[in-house]
Amino acid sequence: MKRKMIRSVFMLFMLALFACQTDDAFRGTELEGLPTTDFTLTDQHGQPFTLSEQKGKVVLIFFGFSFCPDVCPLTLSKWKQIEKQLGEQNSEVEFVYITVDPERDTQEKLKTHLAVFSDSFIGLTGTPDDLKTAYAGYGIYREVVKVSEGAAGYLVNHTSRIFVFDRAGNWRLGISNDSSVEDMVHDIRLLLKG
Amino acid sequence: MRMNEKQVRGRAVARIVQYVVIAAMFTASGCLDQKAGAPAIAVENVWSRAAETMQHSGEHAGHSSAQMQVNGVVYFDLHNRGGSPDRLVAVSSPVCTVAEIHRTVMQDDRMTMRPIKDGVTIPPGAKIEFKPADYHIMLLGLNESLTPGMVFELEFEFELSGKIVTKSTVRTP
Ligand SMILES: [Cu+2]
């Protein structure tokens, strides 16, 4: 008797959990009324990429650099998993990586770096002015820091948020870079539906 | 105020007792240290993300090879099964110019990476994870590409445990 009751309470609890999982609320931060800044940059194959021309697709943008050893590759490997989970819906999603290190991230470098993760990821760089437009439009923090005395080179500390645009081309969500793959897939699917 | 002989002697005795107590406490603390035992550090689950150094200098006109240096990273668990704390003070590897202890800090959606100059303390019984977006070892200026499946040597230096040599396995990113 008691066991049965415990079991039904447990079932109810699981149902409630399930309900939460399939809810229609975004797990990322919803942005309302923030203007979407359009920009045109060049992808790793030398083709121009304009944000406003991606309408009809859900667009994810991450600002990073290929010499970044820790967080940027972590984001790209999450994207790779998202791609897998989306399956066929993947053709309706654009994964865009904009460099914060145009000095070293040449088209060639972006091409080899992104190919390690996925051939469908888009890597963008551009003229200092065009990049500035994109950085400014999304409030990108970017700071060049020297590494140790013994080694040459530098690192770039930067904004780690993922920017998400809906099919209409509006900037809709900000997803924290440490969100789980499941949460990101959830939000992308929700945007694809609506 | 004048003291009689008895009072003077009493004070002297009190002082001796005080010294004895302090000395005993020192000895006791020494005993406690010994009881706690030495640290016992294990470096486990060591891996690195694949990283490609650039060999074709022609592609990068205007950049010295030093500017174009590629960095690698190492992740692992530090497990202290001993009875007292120890501290990771340095790491080195033949695959890079310099290895540094770093920590990535995410604050307000900003990613910043900081060298940890004072090292990382591992309390007794604790396991400290060096993992993506947290503590990690940066391999600055790789001498060679880290290709998936490759295994390379790392030397860890601890304050008390001394040097521990281990190997890192390169995984696909
Ligand atoms: Cu680092």
Short mmCIF file of C-alpha atoms and ligand atoms in Angstrom, two decimals:
data_model
loop_
_atom_site.label_atom_id
_atom_site.label_comp_id
_atom_site.label_asym_id
_atom_site.label_seq_id
_atom_site.Cartn_x
_atom_site.Cartn_y
_atom_site.Cartn_z
CA MET A 1 0.00 0.00 0.00
CA LYS A 2 2.63 2.45 1.15
CA ARG A 3 4.93 1.35 -1.63
CA LYS A 4 2.22 1.93 -4.19
CA MET A 5 1.70 5.44 -2.93
CA ILE A 6 5.41 6.18 -3.10
CA ARG A 7 5.42 4.84 -6.62
CA SER A 8 2.55 7.02 -7.78
CA VAL A 9 4.09 10.08 -6.17
CA PHE A 10 7.31 9.24 -7.97
CA MET A 11 5.44 8.86 -11.28
CA LEU A 12 3.77 12.23 -10.78
CA PHE A 13 7.14 13.78 -10.07
CA MET A 14 8.60 12.28 -13.23
CA LEU A 15 5.63 13.54 -15.24
CA ALA A 16 6.15 17.04 -13.85
CA LEU A 17 9.82 16.83 -14.78
CA PHE A 18 8.88 15.70 -18.25
CA ALA A 19 6.45 18.60 -18.57
CA CYS A 20 9.25 20.98 -17.68
CA GLN A 21 11.49 19.44 -20.29
CA THR A 22 9.02 19.99 -23.09
CA ASP A 23 7.98 23.50 -22.10
CA ASP A 24 7.87 26.35 -24.52
CA ALA A 25 10.13 28.66 -22.58
CA PHE A 26 13.59 29.54 -23.80
CA ARG A 27 16.47 28.44 -21.60
CA GLY A 28 18.74 31.17 -22.91
CA THR A 29 18.15 34.84 -22.15
CA GLU A 30 15.41 36.37 -24.26
CA LEU A 31 16.22 39.77 -25.65
CA GLU A 32 13.44 42.09 -26.49
CA GLY A 33 13.64 45.28 -28.46
CA LEU A 34 17.39 45.12 -28.95
CA PRO A 35 18.28 46.32 -32.44
CA THR A 36 19.83 43.77 -34.79
CA THR A 37 22.97 45.16 -36.36
CA ASP A 38 23.54 43.97 -39.90
CA PHE A 39 27.06 43.34 -41.14
CA THR A 40 28.91 41.93 -44.12
CA LEU A 41 32.12 39.97 -43.62
CA THR A 42 34.07 37.39 -45.63
CA ASP A 43 33.93 33.66 -44.94
CA GLN A 44 36.80 31.17 -44.95
CA HIS A 45 36.20 30.41 -48.65
CA GLY A 46 36.39 34.06 -49.65
CA GLN A 47 32.61 34.46 -50.05
CA PRO A 48 30.78 37.47 -48.61
CA PHE A 49 28.42 36.78 -45.70
CA THR A 50 25.67 39.24 -44.80
CA LEU A 51 23.58 38.60 -41.71
CA SER A 52 20.35 39.99 -43.19
CA GLU A 53 20.63 37.56 -46.10
CA GLN A 54 20.31 34.56 -43.79
CA LYS A 55 16.56 35.09 -43.23
CA GLY A 56 14.66 31.81 -43.13
CA LYS A 57 17.38 30.22 -41.05
CA VAL A 58 18.19 30.28 -37.37
CA VAL A 59 21.65 31.80 -36.95
CA LEU A 60 24.08 31.22 -34.07
CA ILE A 61 27.03 33.57 -33.75
CA PHE A 62 30.08 33.14 -31.56
CA PHE A 63 33.01 35.52 -31.39
CA GLY A 64 36.29 33.68 -30.89
CA PHE A 65 39.74 33.03 -32.27
CA SER A 66 41.49 29.94 -33.49
CA PHE A 67 44.59 30.38 -31.31
CA CYS A 68 42.33 30.15 -28.25
CA PRO A 69 43.13 26.78 -26.69
CA ASP A 70 40.40 26.41 -24.08
CA VAL A 71 36.97 28.01 -24.37
CA CYS A 72 36.63 28.57 -28.13
CA PRO A 73 37.28 24.95 -29.13
CA LEU A 74 34.95 23.92 -26.33
CA THR A 75 32.18 25.99 -27.93
CA LEU A 76 32.94 24.57 -31.36
CA SER A 77 32.82 21.01 -30.07
CA LYS A 78 29.44 21.79 -28.46
CA TRP A 79 28.24 23.10 -31.84
CA LYS A 80 29.45 19.88 -33.43
CA GLN A 81 27.27 17.92 -30.98
CA ILE A 82 24.33 20.24 -31.61
CA GLU A 83 24.70 19.63 -35.33
CA LYS A 84 24.52 15.90 -34.72
CA GLN A 85 21.44 16.17 -32.51
CA LEU A 86 19.60 18.45 -34.93
CA GLY A 87 19.91 15.91 -37.72
CA GLU A 88 17.96 17.01 -40.76
CA GLN A 89 16.98 20.31 -39.18
CA ASN A 90 20.63 21.22 -39.40
CA SER A 91 20.16 22.62 -42.91
CA GLU A 92 17.97 25.34 -41.37
CA VAL A 93 20.63 26.43 -38.90
CA GLU A 94 23.74 28.49 -39.59
CA PHE A 95 26.73 28.28 -37.23
CA VAL A 96 28.83 31.41 -37.54
CA TYR A 97 32.21 32.04 -35.93
CA ILE A 98 33.52 35.61 -36.11
CA THR A 99 37.18 36.15 -35.30
CA VAL A 100 38.25 38.54 -32.56
CA ASP A 101 41.85 38.07 -33.74
CA PRO A 102 41.89 39.16 -37.42
CA GLU A 103 45.67 39.64 -37.23
CA ARG A 104 46.29 35.91 -37.04
CA ASP A 105 42.96 34.43 -38.17
CA THR A 106 43.46 34.58 -41.89
CA GLN A 107 40.88 32.95 -44.19
CA GLU A 108 43.27 30.02 -44.52
CA LYS A 109 43.68 29.64 -40.77
CA LEU A 110 39.91 29.79 -40.18
CA LYS A 111 39.39 27.21 -42.89
CA THR A 112 41.75 24.63 -41.41
CA HIS A 113 40.63 25.34 -37.87
CA LEU A 114 36.87 25.03 -38.50
CA ALA A 115 37.25 22.00 -40.76
CA VAL A 116 38.46 20.08 -37.73
CA PHE A 117 34.97 20.50 -36.26
CA SER A 118 32.56 20.74 -39.18
CA ASP A 119 32.60 21.64 -42.84
CA SER A 120 29.34 23.53 -42.48
CA PHE A 121 30.57 26.04 -39.87
CA ILE A 122 31.16 29.50 -41.24
CA GLY A 123 34.30 31.40 -40.18
CA LEU A 124 34.26 35.14 -40.73
CA THR A 125 36.88 37.83 -40.89
CA GLY A 126 36.95 41.17 -42.67
CA THR A 127 38.35 44.66 -42.88
CA PRO A 128 38.98 46.42 -39.55
CA ASP A 129 35.97 48.69 -40.21
CA ASP A 130 33.58 45.86 -41.06
CA LEU A 131 34.69 43.90 -38.02
CA LYS A 132 34.27 46.96 -35.86
CA THR A 133 30.64 47.23 -37.02
CA ALA A 134 29.98 43.65 -35.94
CA TYR A 135 31.83 44.00 -32.62
CA ALA A 136 30.10 47.27 -31.76
CA GLY A 137 26.66 46.01 -32.78
CA TYR A 138 26.82 43.19 -30.27
CA GLY A 139 28.81 44.91 -27.55
CA ILE A 140 31.81 42.67 -27.95
CA TYR A 141 34.47 42.98 -25.29
CA ARG A 142 37.88 42.20 -26.69
CA GLU A 143 41.22 42.55 -24.94
CA VAL A 144 44.62 41.48 -26.18
CA VAL A 145 46.80 40.10 -23.39
CA LYS A 146 50.46 39.13 -23.47
CA VAL A 147 51.31 35.64 -22.32
CA SER A 148 54.37 34.81 -20.23
CA GLU A 149 57.77 36.42 -20.70
CA GLY A 150 59.28 33.21 -21.99
CA ALA A 151 56.94 32.77 -24.93
CA ALA A 152 55.95 35.05 -27.75
CA GLY A 153 52.42 35.65 -28.90
CA TYR A 154 49.27 36.83 -27.18
CA LEU A 155 45.81 35.74 -26.18
CA VAL A 156 42.53 37.56 -26.62
CA ASN A 157 40.07 37.72 -23.77
CA HIS A 158 36.62 38.17 -25.21
CA THR A 159 32.83 37.95 -24.90
CA SER A 160 31.85 34.30 -24.69
CA ARG A 161 28.09 34.63 -25.17
CA ILE A 162 26.42 32.95 -28.13
CA PHE A 163 24.07 35.24 -30.08
CA VAL A 164 20.99 33.65 -31.62
CA PHE A 165 18.85 35.06 -34.44
CA ASP A 166 15.41 33.80 -35.48
CA ARG A 167 14.19 33.02 -38.98
CA ALA A 168 12.98 36.59 -39.43
CA GLY A 169 16.52 37.82 -38.85
CA ASN A 170 15.88 39.26 -35.41
CA TRP A 171 18.38 39.00 -32.60
CA ARG A 172 16.37 36.90 -30.15
CA LEU A 173 18.56 35.15 -27.59
CA GLY A 174 21.79 35.27 -25.73
CA ILE A 175 22.99 31.85 -24.68
CA SER A 176 25.71 31.46 -22.13
CA ASN A 177 28.67 29.58 -23.49
CA ASP A 178 28.58 27.13 -20.58
CA SER A 179 24.95 26.10 -21.25
CA SER A 180 24.48 22.42 -21.96
CA VAL A 181 24.17 21.08 -25.50
CA GLU A 182 20.63 19.92 -24.60
CA ASP A 183 19.57 23.44 -23.58
CA MET A 184 20.99 24.93 -26.76
CA VAL A 185 19.28 22.32 -28.95
CA HIS A 186 16.03 23.00 -27.10
CA ASP A 187 16.18 26.72 -27.84
CA ILE A 188 17.17 26.23 -31.48
CA ARG A 189 14.25 23.82 -32.01
CA LEU A 190 11.89 26.30 -30.39
CA LEU A 191 13.04 29.01 -32.78
CA LEU A 192 12.75 26.68 -35.77
CA LYS A 193 9.13 25.95 -34.79
CA GLY A 194 8.06 29.55 -34.38
CA MET B 1 56.04 47.35 45.09
CA ARG B 2 58.38 44.96 46.86
CA MET B 3 57.94 41.21 46.69
CA ASN B 4 59.00 38.77 49.29
CA GLU B 5 61.11 35.72 48.49
CA LYS B 6 58.11 33.43 48.32
CA GLN B 7 56.37 35.58 45.75
CA VAL B 8 59.50 35.77 43.62
CA ARG B 9 59.88 32.01 43.70
CA GLY B 10 56.19 31.55 42.88
CA ARG B 11 56.54 33.73 39.80
CA ALA B 12 59.62 31.86 38.64
CA VAL B 13 57.77 28.56 38.97
CA ALA B 14 54.80 29.96 37.07
CA ARG B 15 57.07 31.08 34.27
CA ILE B 16 58.76 27.68 34.03
CA VAL B 17 55.36 26.01 33.86
CA GLN B 18 54.43 28.41 31.08
CA TYR B 19 57.56 27.50 29.09
CA VAL B 20 56.96 23.80 29.58
CA VAL B 21 53.38 24.13 28.35
CA ILE B 22 54.45 26.07 25.27
CA ALA B 23 57.23 23.56 24.51
CA ALA B 24 54.77 20.71 24.92
CA MET B 25 52.35 22.36 22.53
CA PHE B 26 55.08 22.75 19.93
CA THR B 27 56.02 19.11 20.25
CA ALA B 28 52.40 18.06 20.05
CA SER B 29 51.85 20.06 16.87
CA GLY B 30 54.90 18.37 15.40
CA CYS B 31 53.39 15.00 16.32
CA LEU B 32 50.12 15.97 14.68
CA ASP B 33 51.94 16.83 11.47
CA GLN B 34 53.61 13.49 11.48
CA LYS B 35 50.36 11.71 12.14
CA ALA B 36 48.73 13.52 9.18
CA GLY B 37 51.41 12.09 6.90
CA ALA B 38 52.81 13.27 3.62
CA PRO B 39 50.75 14.28 0.59
CA ALA B 40 50.18 11.51 -1.98
CA ILE B 41 49.53 13.08 -5.36
CA ALA B 42 48.22 11.26 -8.40
CA VAL B 43 47.87 12.93 -11.79
CA GLU B 44 45.00 11.17 -13.58
CA ASN B 45 43.05 11.29 -16.86
CA VAL B 46 45.58 13.46 -18.64
CA TRP B 47 44.56 14.61 -22.13
CA SER B 48 45.15 17.38 -24.63
CA ARG B 49 43.11 18.87 -27.40
CA ALA B 50 44.50 18.42 -30.89
CA ALA B 51 46.25 21.55 -32.18
CA GLU B 52 47.79 22.23 -35.56
CA THR B 53 50.99 24.24 -35.82
CA MET B 54 51.45 26.05 -39.10
CA GLN B 55 54.31 24.99 -41.27
CA HIS B 56 53.71 27.01 -44.42
CA SER B 57 55.29 30.38 -43.76
CA GLY B 58 54.14 31.66 -47.15
CA GLU B 59 50.53 31.85 -46.02
CA HIS B 60 51.23 34.37 -43.34
CA ALA B 61 53.02 37.23 -44.93
CA GLY B 62 53.77 39.95 -42.43
CA HIS B 63 53.79 37.69 -39.39
CA SER B 64 56.89 36.39 -37.72
CA SER B 65 56.77 32.76 -36.71
CA ALA B 66 56.79 33.88 -33.07
CA GLN B 67 53.56 35.82 -33.61
CA MET B 68 51.98 32.83 -35.30
CA GLN B 69 52.83 30.43 -32.49
CA VAL B 70 50.15 27.89 -31.72
CA ASN B 71 49.17 27.06 -28.17
CA GLY B 72 48.05 23.75 -26.75
CA VAL B 73 46.25 22.77 -23.61
CA VAL B 74 46.35 19.95 -21.05
CA TYR B 75 43.51 18.75 -18.80
CA PHE B 76 43.68 16.22 -15.93
CA ASP B 77 42.65 15.47 -12.37
CA LEU B 78 44.91 16.07 -9.40
CA HIS B 79 44.09 13.67 -6.62
CA ASN B 80 45.64 13.98 -3.17
CA ARG B 81 45.20 10.71 -1.29
CA GLY B 82 47.68 11.73 1.39
CA GLY B 83 47.22 13.38 4.75
CA SER B 84 48.54 16.87 4.09
CA PRO B 85 48.17 19.47 1.37
CA ASP B 86 50.53 19.92 -1.55
CA ARG B 87 50.82 22.52 -4.25
CA LEU B 88 51.32 22.24 -8.00
CA VAL B 89 53.94 24.85 -8.74
CA ALA B 90 55.08 24.22 -12.31
CA VAL B 91 54.63 22.08 -15.40
CA SER B 92 56.93 21.61 -18.37
CA SER B 93 56.91 19.63 -21.59
CA PRO B 94 59.29 19.08 -24.49
CA VAL B 95 56.47 19.91 -26.96
CA CYS B 96 56.34 23.61 -26.07
CA THR B 97 58.45 26.63 -25.18
CA VAL B 98 56.70 27.37 -21.89
CA ALA B 99 53.90 25.66 -19.98
CA GLU B 100 51.79 27.78 -17.66
CA ILE B 101 49.09 27.06 -15.10
CA HIS B 102 46.02 29.01 -16.22
CA ARG B 103 42.47 29.43 -15.15
CA THR B 104 39.65 30.52 -17.41
CA VAL B 105 37.19 32.76 -15.66
CA MET B 106 33.74 33.44 -17.07
CA GLN B 107 32.18 36.54 -15.67
CA ASP B 108 29.26 38.43 -17.15
CA ASP B 109 29.68 36.36 -20.32
CA ARG B 110 33.26 37.45 -20.67
CA MET B 111 35.98 34.88 -21.04
CA THR B 112 39.28 35.81 -19.46
CA MET B 113 42.28 33.61 -18.98
CA ARG B 114 44.69 34.25 -16.16
CA PRO B 115 48.05 32.74 -15.32
CA ILE B 116 47.97 31.28 -11.80
CA LYS B 117 51.35 32.38 -10.54
CA ASP B 118 51.08 31.02 -6.99
CA GLY B 119 50.26 27.49 -8.10
CA VAL B 120 47.30 25.36 -7.13
CA THR B 121 46.92 23.82 -3.66
CA ILE B 122 45.41 20.36 -3.37
CA PRO B 123 44.04 19.78 0.15
CA PRO B 124 44.33 16.27 1.61
CA GLY B 125 41.62 14.00 0.20
CA ALA B 126 40.69 16.50 -2.50
CA LYS B 127 40.48 16.05 -6.25
CA ILE B 128 40.99 19.15 -8.34
CA GLU B 129 39.84 18.96 -11.93
CA PHE B 130 41.73 20.77 -14.64
CA LYS B 131 39.03 20.96 -17.31
CA PRO B 132 37.72 23.11 -20.17
CA ALA B 133 36.67 26.59 -19.07
CA ASP B 134 38.43 26.16 -15.73
CA TYR B 135 41.97 25.33 -14.59
CA HIS B 136 44.19 24.10 -17.40
CA ILE B 137 47.82 23.95 -18.44
CA MET B 138 48.64 26.14 -21.41
CA LEU B 139 51.36 24.91 -23.69
CA LEU B 140 52.69 28.12 -25.14
CA GLY B 141 54.50 27.97 -28.45
CA LEU B 142 54.09 24.37 -29.59
CA ASN B 143 57.17 22.93 -31.31
CA GLU B 144 55.05 20.38 -33.13
CA SER B 145 51.42 19.67 -33.96
CA LEU B 146 49.40 17.73 -31.43
CA THR B 147 47.64 15.14 -33.55
CA PRO B 148 44.87 12.84 -32.29
CA GLY B 149 46.27 9.67 -30.76
CA MET B 150 49.68 11.19 -30.10
CA VAL B 151 51.17 10.77 -26.62
CA PHE B 152 53.69 13.21 -25.17
CA GLU B 153 55.55 13.73 -21.93
CA LEU B 154 54.76 16.20 -19.17
CA GLU B 155 56.63 16.95 -15.99
CA PHE B 156 54.67 18.21 -13.00
CA GLU B 157 56.42 19.83 -10.10
CA PHE B 158 54.87 19.81 -6.64
CA GLU B 159 56.08 21.74 -3.63
CA LEU B 160 56.36 18.66 -1.41
CA SER B 161 55.97 15.64 -3.68
CA GLY B 162 58.61 16.91 -6.07
CA LYS B 163 58.56 15.90 -9.73
CA ILE B 164 55.99 13.61 -11.28
CA VAL B 165 56.47 12.64 -14.91
CA THR B 166 53.36 11.62 -16.82
CA LYS B 167 52.00 11.44 -20.36
CA SER B 168 49.18 13.23 -22.10
CA THR B 169 47.09 11.68 -24.85
CA VAL B 170 45.89 13.93 -27.66
CA ARG B 171 42.19 13.70 -28.51
CA THR B 172 40.17 15.12 -31.39
CA PRO B 173 38.74 18.50 -30.46
CU CU C 1 45.11 29.36 -20.91
#
